[in-house]
Backbone as numpy.savetxt, mean C-alpha at the origin, in Angstrom:
# Nx Ny Nz CAx CAy CAz Cx Cy Cz
-1.60 -52.50 63.89 -2.44 -51.29 63.89 -1.58 -50.05 63.89
-0.55 -50.06 64.76 0.27 -48.86 64.84 1.16 -48.69 63.61
1.47 -49.82 62.92 2.29 -49.70 61.71 1.55 -49.04 60.55
0.21 -49.06 60.64 -0.58 -48.44 59.55 -0.78 -46.95 59.77
-0.48 -46.48 60.94 -0.76 -45.07 61.25 0.02 -44.10 60.37
1.33 -44.31 60.20 2.05 -43.35 59.33 1.47 -43.29 57.91
1.07 -44.45 57.38 0.49 -44.45 56.02 -0.80 -43.65 55.99
-1.65 -43.82 56.99 -2.91 -43.08 57.06 -2.66 -41.58 57.19
-1.66 -41.25 57.98 -1.36 -39.83 58.17 -0.93 -39.20 56.85
-0.04 -39.91 56.11 0.42 -39.39 54.82 -0.73 -39.25 53.84
-1.61 -40.24 53.78 -2.77 -40.19 52.88 -3.66 -39.01 53.20
-3.91 -38.80 54.49 -4.76 -37.67 54.90 -4.13 -36.34 54.51
-2.80 -36.25 54.67 -2.12 -35.02 54.30 -2.22 -34.74 52.80
-2.05 -35.80 52.00 -2.16 -35.63 50.55 -3.55 -35.20 50.12
-4.57 -35.81 50.75 -5.96 -35.46 50.42 -6.23 -34.01 50.77
-5.76 -33.60 51.95 -5.99 -32.22 52.37 -5.29 -31.22 51.47
-4.07 -31.56 51.04 -3.34 -30.67 50.14 -4.03 -30.54 48.79
-4.56 -31.64 48.27 -5.29 -31.61 46.99 -6.54 -30.76 47.09
-7.26 -30.91 48.21 -8.47 -30.11 48.39 -8.14 -28.63 48.50
-7.04 -28.33 49.24 -6.65 -26.93 49.37 -6.26 -26.33 48.02
-5.51 -27.11 47.21 -5.09 -26.63 45.90 -6.28 -26.40 44.98
-7.25 -27.30 44.99 -8.44 -27.15 44.18 -9.24 -25.92 44.57
-9.36 -25.69 45.88 -10.10 -24.52 46.33 -9.39 -23.23 45.93
-8.04 -23.25 45.96 -7.29 -22.07 45.56 -7.49 -21.78 44.07
-7.45 -22.85 43.24 -7.64 -22.66 41.80 -9.03 -22.15 41.50
-10.03 -22.70 42.23 -11.40 -22.21 42.01 -11.50 -20.75 42.42
-10.84 -20.37 43.47 -10.88 -18.98 43.92 -10.21 -18.06 42.92
-9.07 -18.52 42.33 -8.38 -17.70 41.33 -9.25 -17.47 40.10
-9.93 -18.54 39.67 -10.82 -18.42 38.50 -11.95 -17.44 38.77
-12.53 -17.56 39.97 -13.61 -16.63 40.34 -13.10 -15.21 40.41
-11.90 -15.03 40.96 -11.33 -13.69 41.03 -11.10 -13.11 39.65
-10.59 -13.95 38.71 -10.33 -13.48 37.37 -11.62 -13.04 36.68
-12.67 -13.86 36.81 -13.96 -13.50 36.21 -14.51 -12.23 36.82
-14.38 -12.10 38.13 -14.91 -10.90 38.78 -14.12 -9.66 38.38
-12.78 -9.82 38.23 -11.97 -8.68 37.81 -12.32 -8.27 36.38
-12.52 -9.25 35.50 -12.91 -8.93 34.13 -14.25 -8.24 34.08
-15.17 -8.72 34.90 -16.49 -8.10 34.94 -16.39 -6.68 35.47
-15.51 -6.45 36.45 -15.33 -5.11 37.00 -14.74 -4.18 35.96
-13.75 -4.65 35.19 -13.15 -3.83 34.12 -14.18 -3.49 33.07
-14.99 -4.48 32.69 -16.05 -4.23 31.71 -17.03 -3.19 32.23
-17.34 -3.27 33.52 -18.35 -2.38 34.08 -17.81 -0.96 34.18
-16.54 -0.80 34.55 -15.97 0.52 34.78 -15.49 1.17 33.48
-14.70 0.41 32.68 -14.05 0.98 31.51 -14.71 0.59 30.20
-15.63 -0.35 30.23 -16.29 -0.78 29.01 -15.66 -2.04 28.45
-16.39 -2.75 27.59 -15.89 -4.02 27.04 -14.63 -3.85 26.20
-14.47 -2.69 25.53 -13.33 -2.53 24.63 -12.01 -2.55 25.39
-12.00 -2.00 26.64 -10.75 -1.94 27.39 -10.30 -3.31 27.85
-11.24 -4.27 27.91 -10.92 -5.62 28.35 -10.65 -6.55 27.18
-10.37 -5.98 25.99 -10.21 -6.76 24.77 -9.06 -7.75 24.85
-8.01 -7.38 25.61 -6.84 -8.24 25.64 -7.11 -9.59 26.30
-8.23 -9.71 27.07 -8.54 -10.98 27.72 -9.31 -11.91 26.81
-9.71 -11.41 25.61 -10.55 -12.22 24.72 -9.69 -12.76 23.59
-9.92 -14.00 23.26 -9.20 -14.61 22.16 -9.85 -14.27 20.83
-11.15 -14.18 20.79 -11.88 -13.88 19.56 -12.34 -12.43 19.59
-12.06 -11.64 18.52 -12.49 -10.24 18.50 -14.00 -10.13 18.39
-14.54 -9.16 19.08 -15.98 -8.89 19.02 -16.18 -7.72 18.06
-16.57 -8.01 16.83 -16.67 -6.98 15.80 -17.83 -6.06 16.11
-17.53 -4.76 16.14 -18.57 -3.77 16.41 -19.24 -3.36 15.10
-18.46 -2.72 14.20 -18.99 -2.30 12.92 -17.83 -1.96 11.99
-18.05 -2.10 10.70 -17.02 -1.73 9.74 -17.05 -0.26 9.39
-18.12 0.43 9.80 -18.28 1.84 9.49 -17.78 2.68 10.66
-16.77 3.50 10.40 -16.22 4.38 11.43 -15.58 5.57 10.74
-15.18 6.55 11.54 -14.53 7.73 10.96 -13.20 7.35 10.31
-12.45 6.45 10.96 -11.14 6.05 10.43 -11.30 5.30 9.11
-12.24 4.35 9.08 -12.43 3.58 7.84 -12.96 4.46 6.71
-13.80 5.44 7.04 -14.30 6.36 6.02 -13.17 7.23 5.48
-12.30 7.71 6.38 -11.14 8.49 5.96 -10.20 7.65 5.10
-10.05 6.41 5.50 -9.20 5.47 4.75 -9.71 5.27 3.33
-11.01 5.04 3.18 -11.60 4.84 1.85 -11.50 6.11 1.01
-11.68 7.26 1.65 -11.56 8.52 0.91 -10.16 8.70 0.35
-9.15 8.41 1.16 -7.78 8.57 0.71 -7.43 7.55 -0.38
-7.98 6.34 -0.28 -7.74 5.34 -1.34 -8.27 5.87 -2.67
-9.49 6.41 -2.64 -10.10 6.91 -3.88 -9.33 8.11 -4.42
-8.94 9.03 -3.52 -8.22 10.23 -3.96 -6.84 9.87 -4.53
-6.12 9.00 -3.83 -4.79 8.61 -4.29 -4.89 7.83 -5.60
-5.88 6.95 -5.72 -6.05 6.20 -6.97 -6.32 7.13 -8.14
-7.16 8.14 -7.91 -7.44 9.12 -8.98 -6.19 9.87 -9.41
-5.38 10.28 -8.41 -4.14 10.99 -8.73 -3.16 10.09 -9.49
-3.09 8.84 -9.10 -2.19 7.90 -9.77 -2.62 7.65 -11.21
-3.91 7.53 -11.43 -4.41 7.29 -12.79 -4.14 8.50 -13.68
-4.35 9.71 -13.12 -4.07 10.93 -13.90 -2.60 10.99 -14.29
-1.73 10.72 -13.33 -0.29 10.75 -13.62 0.10 9.66 -14.61
-0.59 8.54 -14.57 -0.29 7.44 -15.50 -0.66 7.79 -16.94
-1.78 8.47 -17.10 -2.30 8.73 -18.44 -1.52 9.85 -19.14
-1.18 10.90 -18.41 -0.55 12.06 -19.05 0.93 11.79 -19.35
1.41 12.25 -20.52 2.79 11.98 -20.91 3.79 13.02 -20.42
3.47 13.72 -19.36 4.35 14.80 -18.90 5.21 14.34 -17.72
5.79 13.16 -17.81 6.74 12.71 -16.80 8.10 13.37 -17.02
8.43 13.61 -18.29 9.66 14.31 -18.66 9.30 15.36 -19.70
9.83 16.57 -19.55 9.54 17.64 -20.51 10.84 18.29 -20.95
10.83 18.80 -22.15 11.94 19.61 -22.67 11.32 20.67 -23.57
11.71 21.91 -23.36 11.04 23.01 -24.07 11.52 23.14 -25.52
12.83 23.03 -25.75 13.34 23.18 -27.10 14.64 22.39 -27.23
14.77 21.63 -28.30 15.97 20.83 -28.50 16.26 20.72 -29.98
17.53 20.83 -30.33 17.95 20.68 -31.72 18.41 19.25 -31.93
17.66 18.52 -32.74 17.99 17.13 -33.01 19.16 17.03 -33.98
19.11 17.80 -35.04 20.21 17.86 -36.00 20.24 19.26 -36.60
20.97 19.39 -37.66 21.14 20.72 -38.25 19.85 21.32 -38.74
18.96 20.49 -39.22 17.73 20.99 -39.84 16.48 20.77 -38.99
16.61 20.11 -37.87 15.42 19.76 -37.10 15.54 20.29 -35.67
14.64 21.20 -35.34 14.53 21.73 -33.98 13.14 21.39 -33.47
13.08 20.71 -32.32 11.81 20.25 -31.78 11.43 21.12 -30.57
10.18 21.54 -30.57 9.67 22.34 -29.46 8.73 21.50 -28.59
8.85 21.69 -27.27 7.90 21.10 -26.31 7.72 19.59 -26.52
8.67 18.85 -26.02 8.61 17.39 -26.07 8.18 16.88 -24.70
7.27 15.91 -24.69 6.77 15.32 -23.44 6.95 13.80 -23.53
7.55 13.23 -22.51 7.79 11.78 -22.46 7.03 11.20 -21.27
6.22 10.18 -21.55 5.44 9.54 -20.50 5.80 8.09 -20.31
4.91 7.37 -19.66 5.18 5.96 -19.38 5.05 5.09 -20.62
4.06 5.36 -21.45 3.84 4.50 -22.61 3.71 5.26 -23.92
3.84 6.59 -23.88 3.78 7.36 -25.10 4.54 8.66 -24.93
4.74 9.36 -26.04 5.44 10.64 -26.03 4.71 11.60 -26.96
4.87 12.88 -26.72 4.22 13.90 -27.54 5.23 15.00 -27.88
5.02 15.64 -29.01 5.86 16.77 -29.40 5.06 17.68 -30.32
5.46 18.93 -30.36 4.82 19.90 -31.24 5.54 19.92 -32.58
4.77 19.88 -33.66 5.38 19.94 -34.99 5.61 21.40 -35.39
6.04 21.59 -36.60 6.35 22.95 -37.07 5.13 23.85 -37.13
3.95 23.25 -37.23 2.71 24.04 -37.31 2.12 24.31 -35.93
2.79 23.85 -34.88 2.28 24.05 -33.53 1.27 23.01 -33.11
1.06 21.99 -33.93 0.12 20.92 -33.60 0.85 19.83 -32.80
0.22 19.40 -31.73 0.84 18.38 -30.89 0.56 16.98 -31.46
1.62 16.22 -31.62 1.52 14.85 -32.11 1.96 13.90 -31.00
1.14 12.90 -30.74 1.43 11.92 -29.69 1.45 10.52 -30.30
2.42 9.73 -29.89 2.57 8.37 -30.40 2.95 7.45 -29.25
2.48 6.21 -29.33 2.91 5.20 -28.39 4.30 4.71 -28.77
5.00 4.16 -27.78 6.35 3.67 -28.05 6.35 2.49 -29.02
5.29 1.69 -28.99 5.25 0.50 -29.84 4.56 0.75 -31.17
4.20 2.02 -31.45 3.48 2.31 -32.69 4.46 2.32 -33.88
3.98 1.81 -35.00 4.79 1.82 -36.22 4.47 3.09 -36.99
5.41 4.01 -37.06 5.19 5.27 -37.77 6.50 5.73 -38.39
6.39 6.79 -39.14 7.55 7.33 -39.86 8.21 8.47 -39.10
7.88 8.64 -37.84 8.47 9.72 -37.05 9.97 9.43 -36.84
10.84 10.34 -37.28 12.28 10.09 -37.11 12.72 10.09 -35.65
11.88 10.63 -34.76 12.24 10.70 -33.34 11.73 9.49 -32.55
10.94 8.65 -33.20 10.37 7.50 -32.49 11.48 6.51 -32.10
11.29 5.78 -31.00 12.29 4.76 -30.63 12.38 3.67 -31.68
13.58 3.18 -31.89 13.78 2.16 -32.92 13.05 0.87 -32.58
12.95 0.54 -31.31 12.25 -0.66 -30.87 11.90 -0.51 -29.40
11.12 -1.45 -28.88 10.77 -1.41 -27.46 11.98 -1.66 -26.57
12.99 -2.32 -27.10 14.21 -2.55 -26.31 14.89 -1.24 -25.96
14.73 -0.25 -26.82 15.35 1.04 -26.57 14.68 1.78 -25.41
13.40 1.49 -25.17 12.66 2.15 -24.09 12.16 1.10 -23.09
12.93 0.04 -22.88 12.47 -1.03 -22.01 12.32 -0.58 -20.56
13.12 0.40 -20.13 12.97 0.91 -18.76 11.64 1.63 -18.61
11.27 2.45 -19.60 9.98 3.13 -19.57 8.83 2.11 -19.61
9.00 1.09 -20.44 7.95 0.07 -20.57 7.80 -0.73 -19.28
8.93 -1.11 -18.66 8.87 -1.85 -17.40 8.24 -1.01 -16.30
8.62 0.28 -16.24 8.03 1.17 -15.25 6.52 1.31 -15.46
6.11 1.34 -16.73 4.68 1.44 -17.07 3.91 0.24 -16.55
4.42 -0.97 -16.80 3.72 -2.19 -16.38 3.66 -2.29 -14.85
4.78 -2.03 -14.19 4.82 -2.16 -12.72 3.96 -1.09 -12.06
4.04 0.13 -12.57 3.24 1.23 -12.01 1.75 0.98 -12.22
1.40 0.47 -13.40 -0.02 0.16 -13.67 -0.52 -0.94 -12.75
0.32 -1.94 -12.46 -0.08 -3.01 -11.54 -0.32 -2.46 -10.13
0.52 -1.51 -9.70 0.30 -0.89 -8.40 -1.00 -0.12 -8.34
-1.30 0.62 -9.41 -2.58 1.36 -9.48 -3.77 0.40 -9.43
-3.67 -0.71 -10.17 -4.77 -1.67 -10.20 -4.99 -2.31 -8.83
-3.92 -2.65 -8.14 -4.06 -3.25 -6.80 -4.67 -2.26 -5.81
-4.33 -0.99 -5.96 -4.92 0.01 -5.07 -6.42 0.14 -5.30
-6.84 0.04 -6.56 -8.28 0.05 -6.85 -8.96 -1.20 -6.31
-8.27 -2.34 -6.39 -8.81 -3.58 -5.80 -8.98 -3.42 -4.30
-8.02 -2.78 -3.64 -8.12 -2.58 -2.19 -9.31 -1.67 -1.85
-9.66 -0.76 -2.74 -10.85 0.08 -2.50 -12.11 -0.77 -2.51
-12.20 -1.69 -3.47 -13.36 -2.59 -3.52 -13.41 -3.48 -2.28
-12.24 -3.98 -1.87 -12.19 -4.80 -0.64 -12.60 -3.96 0.56
-12.20 -2.68 0.59 -12.59 -1.80 1.68 -14.09 -1.57 1.73
-14.72 -1.47 0.57 -16.19 -1.34 0.55 -16.85 -2.60 1.11
-16.28 -3.77 0.80 -16.80 -5.01 1.36 -16.63 -5.04 2.88
-15.50 -4.52 3.37 -15.27 -4.47 4.81 -16.25 -3.54 5.49
-16.76 -2.56 4.78 -17.79 -1.67 5.32 -19.03 -2.46 5.71
-19.40 -3.41 4.85 -20.62 -4.19 5.08 -20.35 -5.40 5.99
-19.21 -6.06 5.78 -18.89 -7.26 6.57 -17.41 -7.22 6.93
-17.09 -6.71 8.13 -15.67 -6.54 8.49 -14.89 -7.84 8.58
-15.55 -8.94 8.89 -14.85 -10.22 9.03 -15.57 -11.31 8.24
-14.77 -12.22 7.70 -15.30 -13.38 6.99 -14.47 -14.60 7.37
-15.13 -15.61 7.91 -14.47 -16.84 8.36 -13.38 -16.55 9.39
-13.64 -15.57 10.24 -12.70 -15.24 11.29 -11.55 -14.36 10.87
-11.46 -14.00 9.59 -10.36 -13.17 9.08 -10.90 -11.77 8.79
-10.17 -10.76 9.22 -10.58 -9.39 8.99 -10.38 -9.01 7.52
-11.41 -8.43 6.92 -11.31 -7.96 5.54 -10.33 -6.79 5.46
-10.25 -6.01 6.53 -9.29 -4.90 6.57 -7.85 -5.42 6.49
-7.61 -6.59 7.08 -6.27 -7.16 7.04 -5.91 -7.60 5.62
-6.90 -8.11 4.89 -6.66 -8.47 3.49 -6.32 -7.22 2.68
-7.07 -6.14 2.91 -6.78 -4.89 2.22 -5.40 -4.36 2.60
-4.97 -4.59 3.84 -3.65 -4.17 4.29 -2.55 -4.79 3.43
-2.62 -6.09 3.22 -1.59 -6.78 2.43 -1.65 -6.36 0.96
-2.86 -6.15 0.43 -2.98 -5.70 -0.96 -2.33 -4.33 -1.14
-2.59 -3.43 -0.20 -2.04 -2.08 -0.31 -0.53 -2.08 -0.08
-0.06 -2.99 0.76 1.38 -3.08 0.98 2.10 -3.46 -0.32
1.55 -4.43 -1.04 2.13 -4.84 -2.33 2.00 -3.71 -3.35
0.86 -3.01 -3.33 0.65 -1.91 -4.28 1.68 -0.80 -4.08
1.96 -0.46 -2.83 2.95 0.59 -2.54 4.34 0.18 -3.03
4.70 -1.08 -2.81 6.00 -1.58 -3.28 6.10 -1.45 -4.80
5.04 -1.80 -5.51 5.05 -1.71 -6.98 5.12 -0.27 -7.44
4.41 0.62 -6.78 4.43 2.03 -7.18 5.83 2.63 -6.99
6.44 2.33 -5.86 7.79 2.83 -5.61 8.77 2.26 -6.63
8.61 0.98 -6.94 9.49 0.35 -7.93 9.33 1.01 -9.30
8.09 1.32 -9.68 7.87 1.99 -10.97 8.53 3.36 -11.03
8.44 4.11 -9.92 9.06 5.43 -9.89 10.59 5.35 -9.94
11.15 4.29 -9.37 12.60 4.14 -9.36 13.14 3.61 -10.69
12.33 2.82 -11.38 12.78 2.24 -12.66 12.71 3.27 -13.79
11.74 4.17 -13.74 11.54 5.11 -14.85 12.78 5.93 -15.17
13.50 6.52 -14.20 14.67 7.34 -14.56 15.81 6.56 -15.20
15.77 5.24 -15.11 16.80 4.46 -15.80 16.69 4.65 -17.31
15.50 5.00 -17.79 15.27 5.20 -19.22 15.99 6.39 -19.81
16.54 7.27 -18.96 17.31 8.40 -19.49 18.58 7.94 -20.21
18.96 6.70 -19.98 20.17 6.17 -20.62 19.88 5.62 -22.01
18.62 5.63 -22.44 18.27 5.11 -23.76 18.59 6.14 -24.84
18.80 5.64 -26.04 19.09 6.55 -27.16 17.89 7.44 -27.48
16.68 6.93 -27.24 15.47 7.72 -27.46 15.46 8.94 -26.56
15.77 8.77 -25.27 15.76 9.90 -24.35 16.96 10.81 -24.55
18.09 10.24 -24.92 19.30 11.05 -25.08 19.20 12.04 -26.23
18.40 11.72 -27.25 18.27 12.66 -28.36 17.56 13.94 -27.94
16.82 13.88 -26.84 16.17 15.07 -26.30 16.94 15.66 -25.11
17.54 14.79 -24.31 18.11 15.22 -23.03 19.62 15.37 -23.05
20.25 15.24 -24.19 21.70 15.37 -24.37 22.37 14.01 -24.41
23.10 13.83 -25.48 23.84 12.58 -25.67 24.96 12.43 -24.64
25.48 13.56 -24.18 26.64 13.53 -23.29 26.23 13.43 -21.84
25.27 14.25 -21.42 24.96 14.37 -20.00 23.87 13.43 -19.51
22.96 13.04 -20.36 21.87 12.17 -19.93 22.38 10.75 -19.68
21.82 10.10 -18.68 22.20 8.73 -18.34 21.30 8.19 -17.26
21.68 7.07 -16.67 20.87 6.46 -15.62 20.75 7.42 -14.44
19.54 7.77 -14.07 19.23 8.71 -13.00 19.87 10.08 -13.23
20.08 10.41 -14.48 20.61 11.72 -14.85 19.78 12.24 -16.01
18.95 13.24 -15.74 18.00 13.71 -16.75 18.63 14.64 -17.78
19.88 15.03 -17.59 20.54 15.87 -18.58 19.84 17.20 -18.76
19.52 17.53 -20.02 18.88 18.81 -20.33 17.36 18.77 -20.15
16.82 17.61 -19.86 15.36 17.47 -19.67 14.96 17.86 -18.25
13.68 18.02 -18.07 13.12 18.33 -16.75 12.04 17.30 -16.40
11.93 17.01 -15.12 10.85 16.15 -14.66 9.55 16.94 -14.70
8.50 16.33 -15.28 7.23 17.01 -15.44 6.33 16.87 -14.23
5.19 17.57 -14.30 4.27 17.58 -13.17 3.65 16.22 -12.92
3.52 15.40 -13.95 2.92 14.08 -13.77 3.80 13.19 -12.89
5.12 13.31 -13.06 6.03 12.51 -12.23 5.98 12.98 -10.78
5.92 14.29 -10.57 5.81 14.81 -9.20 4.48 14.43 -8.57
3.41 14.44 -9.37 2.11 14.01 -8.85 2.16 12.54 -8.45
2.83 11.73 -9.26 2.96 10.30 -8.93 3.75 10.11 -7.65
4.80 10.90 -7.44 5.58 10.80 -6.22 4.76 11.19 -4.98
4.01 12.27 -5.08 3.19 12.72 -3.95 2.11 11.69 -3.64
1.43 11.19 -4.67 0.38 10.20 -4.47 0.94 8.91 -3.87
2.13 8.50 -4.31 2.76 7.30 -3.76 3.15 7.51 -2.30
3.64 8.70 -1.97 4.00 9.01 -0.58 2.78 8.94 0.33
1.64 9.44 -0.15 0.41 9.36 0.65 -0.06 7.90 0.74
0.12 7.15 -0.34 -0.31 5.74 -0.36 0.44 4.91 0.67
1.63 5.34 1.08 2.39 4.60 2.09 1.69 4.56 3.44
0.80 5.51 3.70 0.09 5.55 4.97 -1.21 4.74 4.95
-1.62 4.31 3.76 -2.89 3.58 3.65 -2.88 2.24 4.38
-1.80 1.42 4.31 -1.81 0.17 5.08 -1.97 0.38 6.58
-1.35 1.44 7.12 -1.50 1.73 8.55 -2.94 2.10 8.87
-3.57 2.87 8.00 -4.98 3.22 8.21 -5.88 1.99 8.12
-5.50 1.02 7.30 -6.26 -0.23 7.23 -6.22 -0.97 8.56
-5.05 -0.99 9.21 -4.92 -1.65 10.52 -5.73 -0.91 11.56
-5.67 0.41 11.57 -6.45 1.19 12.52 -7.94 0.96 12.30
-8.37 0.89 11.05 -9.79 0.64 10.74 -10.22 -0.73 11.26
-9.34 -1.73 11.14 -9.64 -3.06 11.65 -9.79 -3.04 13.17
-8.88 -2.34 13.85 -8.95 -2.28 15.31 -10.21 -1.58 15.79
-10.58 -0.49 15.11 -11.80 0.23 15.49 -13.03 -0.64 15.26
-13.03 -1.37 14.13 -14.18 -2.24 13.84 -14.31 -3.38 14.85
-13.18 -3.80 15.44 -13.20 -4.87 16.44 -13.34 -4.34 17.86
-13.46 -3.02 18.00 -13.61 -2.45 19.33 -12.32 -2.41 20.12
-11.19 -2.39 19.42 -9.90 -2.35 20.10 -9.40 -0.93 20.10
-9.02 -0.43 21.26 -8.51 0.94 21.36 -7.00 0.98 21.24
-6.32 -0.13 21.50 -4.86 -0.17 21.40 -4.46 -0.60 20.00
-3.20 -0.33 19.63 -2.69 -0.70 18.31 -2.26 -2.15 18.31
-3.04 -2.97 17.61 -2.69 -4.39 17.48 -2.72 -4.75 16.00
-1.92 -5.73 15.62 -1.80 -6.06 14.19 -2.91 -6.97 13.72
-3.27 -7.99 14.48 -4.27 -8.94 13.99 -5.23 -9.35 15.06
């Protein structure tokens, strides 16, 4: 009988310790729930967002998301205008040879314009087959302009796609647990990279024989405009691209506001 006493004592101690531990865990859980409820009651549900694993979507319509959509539309319009007009490079007067002096030449992404002797402006695409002695011999001669055109156009198109995605986020901020604003964020991030790449590739075209006949055979080269000047369309493209860099951040802020999050969180 006495030999069993130590075993009984140990068993009782273990049982008591388990019960004490269980009661402590239950008390901690109750305290956590009560603290969360107190935070919700005092500061509102949004301040307690960090305790929730799943976001509680409030609405896709907010001041931030409306501002974001407005800037997407405005920047897209500016980018399209700069894309269409051939005034990325301008030169007021240039002597091509002894008998040919050209006035007001404009070089764009996919076409160029110049004034003839009668003051009439003639515009031609780089790939057009014509008898203009100033036209590029082939697309290889203006491949930098052509590459910049394709990449810049892709950036503009993606930005317009992000506007459509943003309109969808207005109606339904989340689909299958994924924020539509987050999808627009990645689309705009790629669009900005393409726009910047297009702006950086375009000045490489100054090294082509087509550009050198207007901008000086000696001084014009890669990132050297020579006697030419950058036109208003190129500056408009730079300003619009600079503003477009802030659009992905606004997409994240719009997502946080739609989920009722006051702090800056990525996803």
